[in-house]
């Protein structure tokens, strides 16, 4: 992917857990752990442009959009609706 090198955060939850706050709670814990235990100045996360729920989680934990790093996923066809991706970042 065209973002690297970078340390990426990510999450996947079963659909029955969506909307319960678990993604935000887990993402915040991962953010805190990363900055406490890794020698890094930044964490990133990315998702399909259409995935507004994950973007909301990113905003809730203090991440901000980084449009200069947005990209088209290289493993998806040019006409695939999930190809456009957005990148969010947070610094120490």
Short mmCIF file of C-alpha atoms in Angstrom, two decimals:
data_model
loop_
_atom_site.label_atom_id
_atom_site.label_comp_id
_atom_site.label_asym_id
_atom_site.label_seq_id
_atom_site.Cartn_x
_atom_site.Cartn_y
_atom_site.Cartn_z
CA UNK A 1 0.00 0.00 0.00
CA UNK A 2 1.21 3.53 -0.70
CA UNK A 3 1.07 4.62 2.95
CA UNK A 4 4.17 3.05 4.39
CA UNK A 5 6.12 2.86 6.33
CA UNK A 6 3.50 3.33 9.03
CA UNK A 7 1.95 1.65 12.04
CA UNK A 8 -1.68 0.93 11.28
CA UNK A 9 -4.58 0.37 13.64
CA UNK A 10 -7.46 -1.78 12.55
CA UNK A 11 -10.55 -3.52 13.88
CA UNK A 12 -13.13 -6.06 12.81
CA UNK A 13 -16.22 -6.88 14.76
CA UNK A 14 -19.04 -9.31 14.24
CA UNK A 15 -22.13 -7.54 12.89
CA UNK A 16 -24.12 -8.30 16.03
CA UNK A 17 -21.68 -6.10 18.01
CA UNK A 18 -21.93 -3.09 15.71
CA UNK A 19 -23.25 0.04 17.39
CA UNK A 20 -22.35 -1.12 20.91
CA UNK A 21 -19.27 1.06 21.37
CA UNK A 22 -16.86 -1.87 21.36
CA UNK A 23 -14.97 -0.63 18.30
CA UNK A 24 -14.40 2.79 19.85
CA UNK A 25 -13.39 1.29 23.19
CA UNK A 26 -10.98 -1.16 21.56
CA UNK A 27 -9.53 1.41 19.17
CA UNK A 28 -8.91 3.86 22.01
CA UNK A 29 -7.17 1.13 24.03
CA UNK A 30 -5.02 0.17 21.03
CA UNK A 31 -4.12 3.82 20.43
CA UNK A 32 -3.11 4.27 24.06
CA UNK A 33 -1.13 1.03 24.11
CA UNK A 34 0.65 1.91 20.87
CA UNK A 35 1.83 5.29 22.08
CA UNK A 36 2.80 3.90 25.50
CA UNK A 37 4.73 0.90 24.20
CA UNK A 38 6.01 1.66 20.71
CA UNK A 39 8.62 4.20 19.68
CA UNK A 40 6.34 5.92 17.18
CA UNK A 41 5.10 9.44 16.60
CA UNK A 42 1.97 8.54 14.64
CA UNK A 43 -0.69 5.89 14.14
CA UNK A 44 -2.81 5.60 11.01
CA UNK A 45 -6.00 3.82 10.07
CA UNK A 46 -7.71 3.45 6.73
CA UNK A 47 -11.01 2.21 5.43
CA UNK A 48 -13.19 2.32 2.37
CA UNK A 49 -14.52 5.81 1.73
CA UNK A 50 -18.05 4.43 2.08
CA UNK A 51 -17.40 2.95 5.57
CA UNK A 52 -18.75 5.86 7.58
CA UNK A 53 -19.01 3.82 10.79
CA UNK A 54 -15.26 3.14 10.91
CA UNK A 55 -14.54 6.76 10.06
CA UNK A 56 -16.72 7.78 13.02
CA UNK A 57 -14.67 5.50 15.30
CA UNK A 58 -11.48 7.12 14.01
CA UNK A 59 -12.83 10.60 14.74
CA UNK A 60 -14.08 9.58 18.20
CA UNK A 61 -10.57 8.49 19.24
CA UNK A 62 -9.02 11.73 18.00
CA UNK A 63 -7.84 10.71 14.55
CA UNK A 64 -8.11 13.24 11.74
CA UNK A 65 -8.49 12.75 7.99
CA UNK A 66 -5.26 12.91 5.99
CA UNK A 67 -6.56 13.38 2.42
CA UNK A 68 -3.05 13.59 0.96
CA UNK A 69 -2.67 9.89 1.82
CA UNK A 70 -6.04 8.68 0.48
CA UNK A 71 -5.64 5.94 -2.11
CA UNK A 72 -7.36 3.40 -4.31
CA UNK A 73 -6.94 -0.11 -2.95
CA UNK A 74 -4.56 -1.87 -5.33
CA UNK A 75 -6.18 -5.31 -4.95
CA UNK A 76 -9.66 -4.17 -5.97
CA UNK A 77 -10.89 -3.64 -9.52
CA UNK A 78 -11.03 -0.05 -10.75
CA UNK A 79 -14.83 -0.10 -10.77
CA UNK A 80 -15.20 -1.80 -7.36
CA UNK A 81 -17.24 0.37 -4.96
CA UNK A 82 -14.81 -0.31 -2.07
CA UNK A 83 -11.69 0.67 -4.04
CA UNK A 84 -11.47 4.33 -2.82
CA UNK A 85 -9.95 4.45 0.67
CA UNK A 86 -9.51 7.27 3.16
CA UNK A 87 -6.67 7.60 5.64
CA UNK A 88 -6.87 9.00 9.17
CA UNK A 89 -3.88 9.75 11.41
CA UNK A 90 -3.12 10.71 14.98
CA UNK A 91 0.15 11.89 16.49
CA UNK A 92 1.39 11.76 20.04
#
